[in-house]
Coordinates of C-alpha atoms and ligand atoms in Angstrom, one line a residue:
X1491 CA 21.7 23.2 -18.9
X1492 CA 23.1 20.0 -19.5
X1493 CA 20.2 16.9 -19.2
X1494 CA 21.1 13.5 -19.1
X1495 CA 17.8 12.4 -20.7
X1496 CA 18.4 9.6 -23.5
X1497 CA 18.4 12.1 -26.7
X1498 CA 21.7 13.8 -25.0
X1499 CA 24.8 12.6 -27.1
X1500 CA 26.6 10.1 -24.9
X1501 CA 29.6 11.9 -24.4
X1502 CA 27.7 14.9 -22.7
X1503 CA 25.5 12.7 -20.5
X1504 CA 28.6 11.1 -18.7
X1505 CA 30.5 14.2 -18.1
X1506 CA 27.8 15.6 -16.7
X1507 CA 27.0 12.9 -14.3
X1508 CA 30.5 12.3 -13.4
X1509 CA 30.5 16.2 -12.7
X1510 CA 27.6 15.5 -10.7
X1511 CA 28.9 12.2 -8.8
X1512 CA 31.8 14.4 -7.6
X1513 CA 28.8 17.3 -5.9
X1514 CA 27.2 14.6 -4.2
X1515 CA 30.4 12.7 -2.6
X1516 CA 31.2 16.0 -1.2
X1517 CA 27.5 16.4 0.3
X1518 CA 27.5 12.8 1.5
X1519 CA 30.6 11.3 1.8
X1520 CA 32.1 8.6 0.2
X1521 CA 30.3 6.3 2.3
X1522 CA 27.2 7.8 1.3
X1523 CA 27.6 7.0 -2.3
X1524 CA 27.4 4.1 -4.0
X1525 CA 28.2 3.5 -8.1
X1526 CA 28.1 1.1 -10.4
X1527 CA 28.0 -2.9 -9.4
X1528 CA 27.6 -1.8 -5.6
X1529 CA 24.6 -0.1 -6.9
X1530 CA 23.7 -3.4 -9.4
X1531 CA 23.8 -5.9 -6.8
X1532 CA 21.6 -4.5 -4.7
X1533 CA 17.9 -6.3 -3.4
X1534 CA 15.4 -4.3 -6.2
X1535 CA 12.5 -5.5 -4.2
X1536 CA 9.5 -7.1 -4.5
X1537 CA 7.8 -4.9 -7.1
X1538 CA 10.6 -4.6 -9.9
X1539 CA 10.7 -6.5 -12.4
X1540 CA 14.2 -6.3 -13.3
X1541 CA 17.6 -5.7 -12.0
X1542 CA 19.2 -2.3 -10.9
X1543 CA 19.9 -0.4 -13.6
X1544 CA 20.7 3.2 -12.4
X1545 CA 24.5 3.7 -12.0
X1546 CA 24.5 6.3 -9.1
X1547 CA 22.9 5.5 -5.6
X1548 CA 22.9 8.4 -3.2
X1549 CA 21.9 7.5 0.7
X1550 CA 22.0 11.1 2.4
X1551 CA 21.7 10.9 6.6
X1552 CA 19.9 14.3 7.5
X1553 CA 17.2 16.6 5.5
X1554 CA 20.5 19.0 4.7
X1555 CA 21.8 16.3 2.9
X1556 CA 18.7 15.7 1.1
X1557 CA 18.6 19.1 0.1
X1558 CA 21.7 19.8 -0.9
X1559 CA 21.4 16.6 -2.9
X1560 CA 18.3 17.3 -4.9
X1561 CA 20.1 20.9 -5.2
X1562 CA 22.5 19.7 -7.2
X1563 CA 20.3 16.8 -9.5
X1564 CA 17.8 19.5 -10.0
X1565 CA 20.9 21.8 -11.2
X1566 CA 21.8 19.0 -13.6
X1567 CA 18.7 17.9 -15.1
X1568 CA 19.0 14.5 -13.5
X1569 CA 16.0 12.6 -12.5
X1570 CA 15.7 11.6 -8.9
X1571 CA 14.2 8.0 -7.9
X1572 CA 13.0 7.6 -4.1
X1573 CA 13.9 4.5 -2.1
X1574 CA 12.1 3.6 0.8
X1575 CA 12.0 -0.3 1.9
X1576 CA 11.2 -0.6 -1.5
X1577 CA 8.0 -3.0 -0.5
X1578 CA 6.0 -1.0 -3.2
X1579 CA 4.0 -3.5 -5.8
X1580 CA 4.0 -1.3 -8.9
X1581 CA 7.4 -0.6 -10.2
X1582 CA 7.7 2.8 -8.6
X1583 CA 11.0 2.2 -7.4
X1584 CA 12.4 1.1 -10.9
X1585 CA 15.5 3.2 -11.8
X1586 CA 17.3 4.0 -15.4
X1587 CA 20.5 3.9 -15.9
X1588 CA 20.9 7.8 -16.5
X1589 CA 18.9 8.5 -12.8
X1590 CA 20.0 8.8 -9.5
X1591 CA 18.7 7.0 -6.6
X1592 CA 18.2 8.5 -3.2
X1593 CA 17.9 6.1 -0.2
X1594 CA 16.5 7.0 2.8
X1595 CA 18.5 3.9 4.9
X1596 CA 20.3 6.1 6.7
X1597 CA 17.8 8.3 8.0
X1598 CA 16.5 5.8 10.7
X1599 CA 15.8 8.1 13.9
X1600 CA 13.2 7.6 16.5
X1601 CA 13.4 11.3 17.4
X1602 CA 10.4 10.9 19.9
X1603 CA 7.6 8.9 21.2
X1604 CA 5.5 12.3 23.1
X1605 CA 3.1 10.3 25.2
X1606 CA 1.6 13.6 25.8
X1607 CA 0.9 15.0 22.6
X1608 CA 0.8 11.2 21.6
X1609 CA 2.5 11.4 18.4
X1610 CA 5.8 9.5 17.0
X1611 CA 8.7 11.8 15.8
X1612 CA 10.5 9.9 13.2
X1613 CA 12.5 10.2 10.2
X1614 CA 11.4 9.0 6.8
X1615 CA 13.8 5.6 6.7
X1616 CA 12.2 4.4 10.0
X1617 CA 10.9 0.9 9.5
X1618 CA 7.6 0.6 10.7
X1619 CA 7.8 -2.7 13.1
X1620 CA 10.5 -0.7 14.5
X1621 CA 8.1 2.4 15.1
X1622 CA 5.5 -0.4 16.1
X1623 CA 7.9 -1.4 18.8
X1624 CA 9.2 1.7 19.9
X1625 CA 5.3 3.3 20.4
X1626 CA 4.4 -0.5 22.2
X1627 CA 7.1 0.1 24.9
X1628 CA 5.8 3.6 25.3
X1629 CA 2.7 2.1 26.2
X1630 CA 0.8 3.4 23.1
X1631 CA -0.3 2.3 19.4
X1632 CA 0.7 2.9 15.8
X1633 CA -2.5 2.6 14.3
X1634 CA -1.8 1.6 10.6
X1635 CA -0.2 -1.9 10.1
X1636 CA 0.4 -3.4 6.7
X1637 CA 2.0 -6.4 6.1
X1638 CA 5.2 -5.7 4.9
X1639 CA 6.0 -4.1 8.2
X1640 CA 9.0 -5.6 8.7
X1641 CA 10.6 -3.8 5.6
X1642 CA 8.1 -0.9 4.5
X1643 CA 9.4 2.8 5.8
X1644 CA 7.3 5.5 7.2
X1645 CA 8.4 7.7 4.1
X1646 CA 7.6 5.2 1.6
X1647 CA 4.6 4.6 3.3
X1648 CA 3.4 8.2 3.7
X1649 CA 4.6 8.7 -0.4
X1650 CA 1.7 5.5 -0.8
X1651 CA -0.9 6.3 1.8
X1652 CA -0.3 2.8 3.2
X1653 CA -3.6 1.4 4.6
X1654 CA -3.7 -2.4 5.2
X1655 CA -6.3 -4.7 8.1
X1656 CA -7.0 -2.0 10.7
X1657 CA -8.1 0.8 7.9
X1658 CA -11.8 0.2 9.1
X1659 CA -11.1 1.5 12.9
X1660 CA -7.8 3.9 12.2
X1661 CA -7.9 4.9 8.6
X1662 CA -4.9 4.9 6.7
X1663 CA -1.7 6.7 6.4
X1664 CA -3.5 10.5 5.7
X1665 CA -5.7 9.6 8.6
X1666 CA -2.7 9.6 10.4
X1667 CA -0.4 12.2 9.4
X1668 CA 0.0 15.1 12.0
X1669 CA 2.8 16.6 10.5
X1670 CA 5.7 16.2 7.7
X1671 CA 8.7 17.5 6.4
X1672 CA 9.5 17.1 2.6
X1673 CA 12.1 18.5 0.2
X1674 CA 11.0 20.2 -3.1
X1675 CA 13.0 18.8 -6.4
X1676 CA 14.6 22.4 -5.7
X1677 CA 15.9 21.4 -2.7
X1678 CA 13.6 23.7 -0.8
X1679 CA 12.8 22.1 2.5
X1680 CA 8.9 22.4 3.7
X1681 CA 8.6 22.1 7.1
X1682 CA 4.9 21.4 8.4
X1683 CA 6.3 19.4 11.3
X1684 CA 3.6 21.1 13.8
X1685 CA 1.6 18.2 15.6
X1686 CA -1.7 19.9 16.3
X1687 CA -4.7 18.0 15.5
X1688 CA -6.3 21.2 14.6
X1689 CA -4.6 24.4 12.5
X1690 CA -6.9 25.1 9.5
X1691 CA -4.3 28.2 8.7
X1692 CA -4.5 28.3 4.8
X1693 CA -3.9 25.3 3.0
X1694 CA -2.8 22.0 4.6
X1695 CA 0.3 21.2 2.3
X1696 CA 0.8 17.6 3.9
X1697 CA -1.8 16.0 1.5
X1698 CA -0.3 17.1 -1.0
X1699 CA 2.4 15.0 -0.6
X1700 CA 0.5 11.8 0.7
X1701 CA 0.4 9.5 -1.6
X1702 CA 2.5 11.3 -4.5
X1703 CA 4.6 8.7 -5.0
X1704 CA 7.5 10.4 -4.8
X1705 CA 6.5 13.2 -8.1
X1706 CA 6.1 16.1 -5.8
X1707 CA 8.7 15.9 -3.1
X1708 CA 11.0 13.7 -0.5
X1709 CA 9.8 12.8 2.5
X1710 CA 12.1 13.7 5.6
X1711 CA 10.6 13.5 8.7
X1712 CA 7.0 12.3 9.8
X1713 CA 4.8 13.4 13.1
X1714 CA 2.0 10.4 13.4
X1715 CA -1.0 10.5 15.9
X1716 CA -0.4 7.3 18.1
X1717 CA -3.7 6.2 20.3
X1718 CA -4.5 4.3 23.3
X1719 CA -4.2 0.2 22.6
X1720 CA -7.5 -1.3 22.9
X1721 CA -8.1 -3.3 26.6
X1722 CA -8.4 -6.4 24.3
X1723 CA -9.8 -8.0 20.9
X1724 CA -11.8 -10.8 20.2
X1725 CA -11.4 -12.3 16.6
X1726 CA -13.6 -15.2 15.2
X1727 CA -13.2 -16.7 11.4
X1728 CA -17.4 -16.8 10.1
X1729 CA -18.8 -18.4 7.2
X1730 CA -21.5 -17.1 5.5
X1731 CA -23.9 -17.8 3.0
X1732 CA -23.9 -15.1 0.2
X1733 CA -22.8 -11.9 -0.5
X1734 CA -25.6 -10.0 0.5
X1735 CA -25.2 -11.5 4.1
X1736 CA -21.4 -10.3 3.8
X1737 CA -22.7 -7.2 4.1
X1738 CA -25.8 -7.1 6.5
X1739 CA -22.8 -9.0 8.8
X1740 CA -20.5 -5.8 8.5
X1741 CA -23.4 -3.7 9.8
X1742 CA -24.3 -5.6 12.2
X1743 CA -21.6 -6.5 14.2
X1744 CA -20.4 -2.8 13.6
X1745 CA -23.1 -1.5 15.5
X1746 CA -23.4 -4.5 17.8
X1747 CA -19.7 -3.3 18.8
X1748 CA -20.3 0.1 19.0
X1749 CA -18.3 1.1 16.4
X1750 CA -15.2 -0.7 17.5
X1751 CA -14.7 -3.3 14.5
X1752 CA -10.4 -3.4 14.1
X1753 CA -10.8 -5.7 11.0
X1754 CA -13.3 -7.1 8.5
X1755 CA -11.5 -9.1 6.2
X1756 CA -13.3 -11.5 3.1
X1757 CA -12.3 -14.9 1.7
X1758 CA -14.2 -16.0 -1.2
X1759 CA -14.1 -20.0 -1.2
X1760 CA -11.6 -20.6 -3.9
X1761 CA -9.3 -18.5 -1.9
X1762 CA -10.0 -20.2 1.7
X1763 CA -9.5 -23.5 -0.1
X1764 CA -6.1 -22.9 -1.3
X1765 CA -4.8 -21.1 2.0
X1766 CA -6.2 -24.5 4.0
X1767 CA -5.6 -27.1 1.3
X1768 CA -1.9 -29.0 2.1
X1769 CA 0.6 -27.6 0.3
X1770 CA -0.9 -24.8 2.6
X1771 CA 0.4 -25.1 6.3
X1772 CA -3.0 -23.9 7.7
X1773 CA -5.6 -26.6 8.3
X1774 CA -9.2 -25.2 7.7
X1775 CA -11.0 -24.1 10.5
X1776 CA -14.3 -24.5 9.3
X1777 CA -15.3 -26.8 6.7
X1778 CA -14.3 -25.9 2.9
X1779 CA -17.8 -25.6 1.5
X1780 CA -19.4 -22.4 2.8
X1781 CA -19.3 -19.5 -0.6
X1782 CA -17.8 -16.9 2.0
X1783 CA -15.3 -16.5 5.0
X1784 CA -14.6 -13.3 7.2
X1785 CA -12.1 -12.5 9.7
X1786 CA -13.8 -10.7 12.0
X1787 CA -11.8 -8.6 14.8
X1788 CA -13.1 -6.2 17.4
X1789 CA -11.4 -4.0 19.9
X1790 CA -13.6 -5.0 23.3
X1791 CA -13.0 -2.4 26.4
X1792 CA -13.4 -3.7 30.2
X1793 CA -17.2 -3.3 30.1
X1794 CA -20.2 -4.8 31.7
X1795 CA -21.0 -7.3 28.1
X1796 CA -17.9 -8.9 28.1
X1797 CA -19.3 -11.1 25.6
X1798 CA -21.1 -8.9 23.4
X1799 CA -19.1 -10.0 20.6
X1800 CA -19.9 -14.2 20.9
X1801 CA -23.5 -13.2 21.9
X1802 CA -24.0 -11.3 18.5
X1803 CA -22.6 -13.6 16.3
X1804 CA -24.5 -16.2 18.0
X1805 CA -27.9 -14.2 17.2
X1806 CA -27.0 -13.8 13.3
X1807 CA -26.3 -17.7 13.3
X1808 CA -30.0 -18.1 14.4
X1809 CA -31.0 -15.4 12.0
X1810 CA -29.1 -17.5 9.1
X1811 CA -27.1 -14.4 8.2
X1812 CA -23.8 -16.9 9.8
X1813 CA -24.1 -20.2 9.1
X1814 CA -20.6 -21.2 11.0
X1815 CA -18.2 -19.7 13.2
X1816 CA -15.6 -20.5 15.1
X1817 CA -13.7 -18.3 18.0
X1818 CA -10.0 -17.6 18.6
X1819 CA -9.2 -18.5 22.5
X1820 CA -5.9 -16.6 22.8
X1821 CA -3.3 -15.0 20.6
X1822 CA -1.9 -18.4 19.2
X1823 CA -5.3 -19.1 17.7
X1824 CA -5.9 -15.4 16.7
X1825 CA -2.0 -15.0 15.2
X1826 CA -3.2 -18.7 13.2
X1827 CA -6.0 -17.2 11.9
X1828 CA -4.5 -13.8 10.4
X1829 CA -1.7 -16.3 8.9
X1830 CA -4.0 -18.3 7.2
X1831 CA -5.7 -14.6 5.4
X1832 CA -2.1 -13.7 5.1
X1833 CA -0.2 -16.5 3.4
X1834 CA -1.3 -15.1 -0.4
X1835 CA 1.8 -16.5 -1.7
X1836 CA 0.1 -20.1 -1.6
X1837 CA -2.0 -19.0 -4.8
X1838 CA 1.5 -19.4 -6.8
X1839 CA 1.6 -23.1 -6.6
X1840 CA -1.4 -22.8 -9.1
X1841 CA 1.1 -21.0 -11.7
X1842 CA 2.0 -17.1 -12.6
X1843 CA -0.3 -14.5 -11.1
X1844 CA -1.5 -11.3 -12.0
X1845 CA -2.3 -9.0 -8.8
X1846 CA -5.2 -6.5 -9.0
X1847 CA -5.9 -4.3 -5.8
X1848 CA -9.2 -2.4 -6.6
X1849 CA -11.9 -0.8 -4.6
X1850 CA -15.4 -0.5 -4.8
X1851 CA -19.0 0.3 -2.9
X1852 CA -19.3 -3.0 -0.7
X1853 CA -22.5 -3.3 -3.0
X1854 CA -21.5 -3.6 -6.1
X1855 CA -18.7 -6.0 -5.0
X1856 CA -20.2 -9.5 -5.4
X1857 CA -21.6 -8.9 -8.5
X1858 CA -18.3 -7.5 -9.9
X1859 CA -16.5 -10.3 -8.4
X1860 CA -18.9 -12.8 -10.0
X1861 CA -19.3 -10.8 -13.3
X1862 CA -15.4 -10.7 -13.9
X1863 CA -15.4 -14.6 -12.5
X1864 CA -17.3 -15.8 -15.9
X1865 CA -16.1 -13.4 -18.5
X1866 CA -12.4 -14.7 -17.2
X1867 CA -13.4 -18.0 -18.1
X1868 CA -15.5 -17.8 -20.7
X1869 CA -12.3 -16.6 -22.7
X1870 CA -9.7 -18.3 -21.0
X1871 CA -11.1 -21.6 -20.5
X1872 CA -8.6 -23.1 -17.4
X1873 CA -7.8 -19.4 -16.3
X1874 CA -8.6 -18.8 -12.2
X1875 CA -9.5 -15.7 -10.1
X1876 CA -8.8 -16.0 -6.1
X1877 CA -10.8 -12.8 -4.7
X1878 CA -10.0 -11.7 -0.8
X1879 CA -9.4 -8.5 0.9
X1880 CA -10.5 -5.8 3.5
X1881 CA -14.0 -5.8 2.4
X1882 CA -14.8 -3.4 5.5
X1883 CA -13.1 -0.6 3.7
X1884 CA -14.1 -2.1 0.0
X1885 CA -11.0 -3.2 -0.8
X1886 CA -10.9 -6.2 -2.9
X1887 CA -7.9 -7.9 -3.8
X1888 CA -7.6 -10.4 -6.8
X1889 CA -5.1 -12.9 -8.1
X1890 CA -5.7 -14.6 -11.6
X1891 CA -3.9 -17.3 -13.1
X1892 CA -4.1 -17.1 -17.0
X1893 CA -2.7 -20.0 -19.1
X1894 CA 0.4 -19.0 -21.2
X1895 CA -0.2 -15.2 -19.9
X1896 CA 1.4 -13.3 -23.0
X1897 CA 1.1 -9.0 -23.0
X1898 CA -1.8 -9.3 -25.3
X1899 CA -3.3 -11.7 -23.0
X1900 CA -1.9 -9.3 -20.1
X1901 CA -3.5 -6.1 -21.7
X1902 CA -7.0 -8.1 -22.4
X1903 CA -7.3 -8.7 -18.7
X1904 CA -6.3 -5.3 -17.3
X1905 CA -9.2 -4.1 -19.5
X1906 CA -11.8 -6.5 -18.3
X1907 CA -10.6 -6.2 -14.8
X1908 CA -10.3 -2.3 -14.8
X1909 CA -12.4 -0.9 -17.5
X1910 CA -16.1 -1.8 -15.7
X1911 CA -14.4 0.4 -12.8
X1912 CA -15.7 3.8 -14.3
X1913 CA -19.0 3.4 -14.5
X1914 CA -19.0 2.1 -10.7
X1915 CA -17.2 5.1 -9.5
X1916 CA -14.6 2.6 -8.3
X1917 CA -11.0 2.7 -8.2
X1918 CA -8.0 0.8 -10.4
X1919 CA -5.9 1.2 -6.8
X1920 CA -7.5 0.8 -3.2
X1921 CA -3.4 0.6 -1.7
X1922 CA -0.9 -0.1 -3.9
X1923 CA -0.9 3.5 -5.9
X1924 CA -0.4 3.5 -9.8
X1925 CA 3.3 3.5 -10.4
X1926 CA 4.3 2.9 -14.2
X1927 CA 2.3 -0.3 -13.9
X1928 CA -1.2 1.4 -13.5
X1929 CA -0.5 4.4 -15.4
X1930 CA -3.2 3.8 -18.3
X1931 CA -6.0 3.1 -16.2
X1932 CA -5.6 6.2 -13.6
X1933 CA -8.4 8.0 -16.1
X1934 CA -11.1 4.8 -14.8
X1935 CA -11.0 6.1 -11.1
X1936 CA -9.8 10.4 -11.5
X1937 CA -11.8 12.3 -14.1
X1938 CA -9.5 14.1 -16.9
X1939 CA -9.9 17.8 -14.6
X1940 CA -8.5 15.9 -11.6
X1941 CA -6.1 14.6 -14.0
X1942 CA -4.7 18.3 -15.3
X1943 CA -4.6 19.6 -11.7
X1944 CA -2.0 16.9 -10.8
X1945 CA -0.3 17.9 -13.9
X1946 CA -0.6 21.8 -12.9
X1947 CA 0.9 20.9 -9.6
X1948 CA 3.7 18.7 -10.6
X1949 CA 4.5 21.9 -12.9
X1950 CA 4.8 24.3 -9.6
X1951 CA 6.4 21.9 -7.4
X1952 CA 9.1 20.2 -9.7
X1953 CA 9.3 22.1 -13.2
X1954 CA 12.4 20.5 -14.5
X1955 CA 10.2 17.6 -14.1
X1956 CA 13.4 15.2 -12.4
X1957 CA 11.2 13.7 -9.6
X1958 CA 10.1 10.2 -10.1
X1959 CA 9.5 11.0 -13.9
X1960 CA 7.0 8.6 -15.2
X1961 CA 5.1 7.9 -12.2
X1962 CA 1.5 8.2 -12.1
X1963 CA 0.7 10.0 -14.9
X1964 CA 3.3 11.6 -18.4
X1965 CA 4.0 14.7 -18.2
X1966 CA 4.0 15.8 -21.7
X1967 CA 0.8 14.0 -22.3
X1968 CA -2.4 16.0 -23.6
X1969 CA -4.9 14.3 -21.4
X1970 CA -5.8 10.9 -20.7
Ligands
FAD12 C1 3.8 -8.4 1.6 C2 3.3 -7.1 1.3 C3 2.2 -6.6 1.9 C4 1.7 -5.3 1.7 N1 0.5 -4.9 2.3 C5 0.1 -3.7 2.1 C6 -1.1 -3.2 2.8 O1 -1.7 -4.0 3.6 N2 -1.5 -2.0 2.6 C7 -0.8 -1.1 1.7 O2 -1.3 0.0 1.6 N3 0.2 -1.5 1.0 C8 0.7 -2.8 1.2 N4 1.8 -3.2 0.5 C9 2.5 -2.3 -0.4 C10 3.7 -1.5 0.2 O3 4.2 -2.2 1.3 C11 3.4 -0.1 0.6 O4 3.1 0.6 -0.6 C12 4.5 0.6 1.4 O5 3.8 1.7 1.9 C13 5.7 1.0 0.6 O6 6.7 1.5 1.5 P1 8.2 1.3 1.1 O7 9.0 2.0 2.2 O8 8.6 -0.1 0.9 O9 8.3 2.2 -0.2 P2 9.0 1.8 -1.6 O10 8.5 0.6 -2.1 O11 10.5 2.0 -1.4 O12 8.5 3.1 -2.5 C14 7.1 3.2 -2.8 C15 6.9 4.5 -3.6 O13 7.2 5.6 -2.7 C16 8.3 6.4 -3.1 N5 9.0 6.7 -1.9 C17 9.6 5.9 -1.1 N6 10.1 6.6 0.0 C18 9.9 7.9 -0.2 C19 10.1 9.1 0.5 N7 10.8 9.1 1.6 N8 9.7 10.2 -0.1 C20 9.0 10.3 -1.2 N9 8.8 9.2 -2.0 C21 9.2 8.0 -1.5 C22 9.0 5.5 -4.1 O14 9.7 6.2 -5.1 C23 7.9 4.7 -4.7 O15 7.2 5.4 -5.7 C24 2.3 -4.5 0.7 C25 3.5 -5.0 0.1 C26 4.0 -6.2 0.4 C27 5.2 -6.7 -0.3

């Protein structure tokens, strides 16, 4: 079998792939095909750090075409890189020159919106605004929202277990997931398309393939729950005094609501001082000086307390747990409110940032914060932390600035953000997966046995080893 792995001589490795771009123009078409600079000038997105480098970029338009195509790569030896809306923050889209890229752009089919089983049909290269919009007109809702909705697909998102602000109410992407079709590295497809909330029949093979990242199969075709939109929201911006009243807040207004809390989202006060400091479009809502903000937002039905939700937060200002609040009147104020919480890019005025997306038990999480906070500056005098996230489903979210960041400097950090992780029982990823960007620190949040079961079931489901090689964890490694 020829391989077209970098100890092949040269001469081998590009007859074989020529061989091999002939098999896939015949499965796709020419126009399904792309080589060379059309491949090269192509967007990389937002996660890579360089350009294009893979030669061959294959965009089949049905799961046959998948198949076939994966067929003939697995045939060859040649390694297989998924593209989705390439939105993905830790290089898991980066392709070599010697691998193949298979875009799922043209695979962009609504099939259904079934307002009676109240699931979406799609195909894995649906956009998710576009699902958004097509489930909205149906009268329904799309549950998970992230912020890159305008580009993120429901394959790529499905292949990261997307969450993002309503993970507190809906869950994420695995909450989700009714059904899915996926191609093996073989080319075998696996069709668990049902969309029953219940069939405990054996093994439920679709989380296997959430969040794989692309190792363990493609994803085709998707069946997602959809749910009734909520009669309304209410959404008020709080301050509060300390950490420990973060959390009795979350509880409270939680129960206060019945349950129906859509999004609980922190600011520490660095952070709300940059987003609402000019540069910054946003002017701050409340004052600057309070140690903690939250974005609070809760689904409220047509019931008798219309405002149950004012009324509570009014009794935890007199208990001291709030000490300021304001409310959003209509969806201008609310849609002001999520940009301020959303407009992370300000942070880069204040130099180059490292982004860490990490989770933990909501009460180790100031601490952690604060801890991290002074041993960051104790040895980087001038460095900065901004910390921020969706704190109701402990997910915190960092950004720090450290002067004349080098890769020593780079590996110091990862181990004073990461390493205090395993003793916490936290994890090095709340979202964004592990890529090749997070790949030494999976052993901090999966214990070496969860470790060689991945590796036993990448060895069933792709031998040859050609599907998103590198990703998540080495193959040929001993342990971690
Ligand atoms: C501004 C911004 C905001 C974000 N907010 C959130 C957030 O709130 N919550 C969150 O969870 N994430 C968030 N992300 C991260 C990112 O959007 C998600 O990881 C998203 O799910 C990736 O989808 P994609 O289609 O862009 O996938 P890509 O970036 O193209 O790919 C991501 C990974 O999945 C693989 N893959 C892609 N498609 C398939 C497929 N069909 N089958 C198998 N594997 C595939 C790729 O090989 C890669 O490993 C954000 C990113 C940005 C840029």
């Amino acid at each position: 079998m020829a391989t077209l792995g970098n100890e092949q001589p040269r001469a081998d490795a590009r007859e074989a792939l020529a061989t091999l771009i002939d098999v896939l123009r015949e499965i796709v078409g020419s126009s399904g095909l792309l080589l060379d600079d059309d491949v090269r000038a192509r967007h990389v997105g937002m996660g890579s750090r360089t350009s294009i480098q893979a030669r061959v970029l294959v965009r089949p338009a049905s799961t046959a075409e998948v198949s076939a195509v994966l067929a003939a790569c697995h045939a060859a030896g040649v390694s297989v890189i998924p593209h989705g809306g390439l939105t993905g923050l830790v290089h898991g889209t980066d392709a070599q020159a010697h691998e193949v890229i298979l875009s799922l752009e043209r695979m962009q089919r609504i099939e259904a919106v079934d307002t009676t089983q109240r699931v979406l049909v799609a195909e894995a290269g649906v956009i998710l605004e576009q699902a958004q919009n097509a489930v909205a007109a149906a009268g329904l809702l799309l549950p998970v929202d992230i912020g890159a909705r305008g580009s993120a697909t429901l394959g790529g998102m499905v292949a990261t277990n997307a969450g993002g602000n309503r993970v507190i109410c809906y869950g994420m992407m695995r909450d989700n997931l009714r059904g899915l079709e996926v191609v093996l590295a073989d080319g075998t497809v696996l069709d668990s398309m049902n969309a029953l909330v219940k069939n405990n029949s054996g093994y439920d093979l679709k989380h296997l393939f959430i969040g794989s990242e692309g190792t363990l199969g493609i994803v085709t075709r998707i069946v997602l729950r959809l749910c009734e939109p909520p009669a309304g929201r209410r959404v008020a911006l709080v301050a509060v005094p300390d950490f420990a009243a973060v959390c009795t807040l979350l509880r409270q207004i939680d129960h206060a609501m019945d349950g129906r809390l859509l999004a609980f989202e922190v600011m520490w006060q660095d952070f709300y001082h940059a987003v609402t400091t000019p540069p910054a479009l946003a002017r701050a809502p409340l004052p600057q000086h309070y140690p903690f903000y939250v974005l609070v937002e809760a689904s409220v039905g047509d019931d008798h307390q219309p405002d149950r939700f004012e009324d509570t937060l009014g009794t935890l200002l007199d208990a001291g747990i709030v000490v300021d609040a304001t409310f959003c009147k209509n969806e201008r104020e609310c849609a002001a409110l999520w940009a301020l919480r959303d407009d992370v890019a300000q942070l880069r005025r204040f130099g180059p940032l490292v982004a860490y997306d990490i989770s933990l038990r909501l009460a180790d999480t100031g601490h952690f914060v604060e801890t991290l906070r002074s041993m960051i500056a104790e040895r980087w005098p001038g460095a900065r932390l901004w910390a921020f996230g969706h704190l109701g489903d402990g997910n915190v979210h960092l950004a720090v600035n450290v002067p004349d960041l080098d890769a020593q400097r780079r590996a110091e950090l990862d181990a004073l953000v990461y390493a205090p992780l395993q003793a916490l029982r936290g994890a090095a990823s709340a979202e964004h997966c592990i890529g090749i960007e997070k790949k030494p620190w999976l052993g901090v949040s999966r214990s070496p046995a969860e470790v060689n079961v991945m590796r036993s079931l990448k060895q069933v489901l792709d031998p040859k080893g050609v599907l998103n090689p590198g990703r998540v964890f080495d193959i040929e490694q001993g342990g971690i």
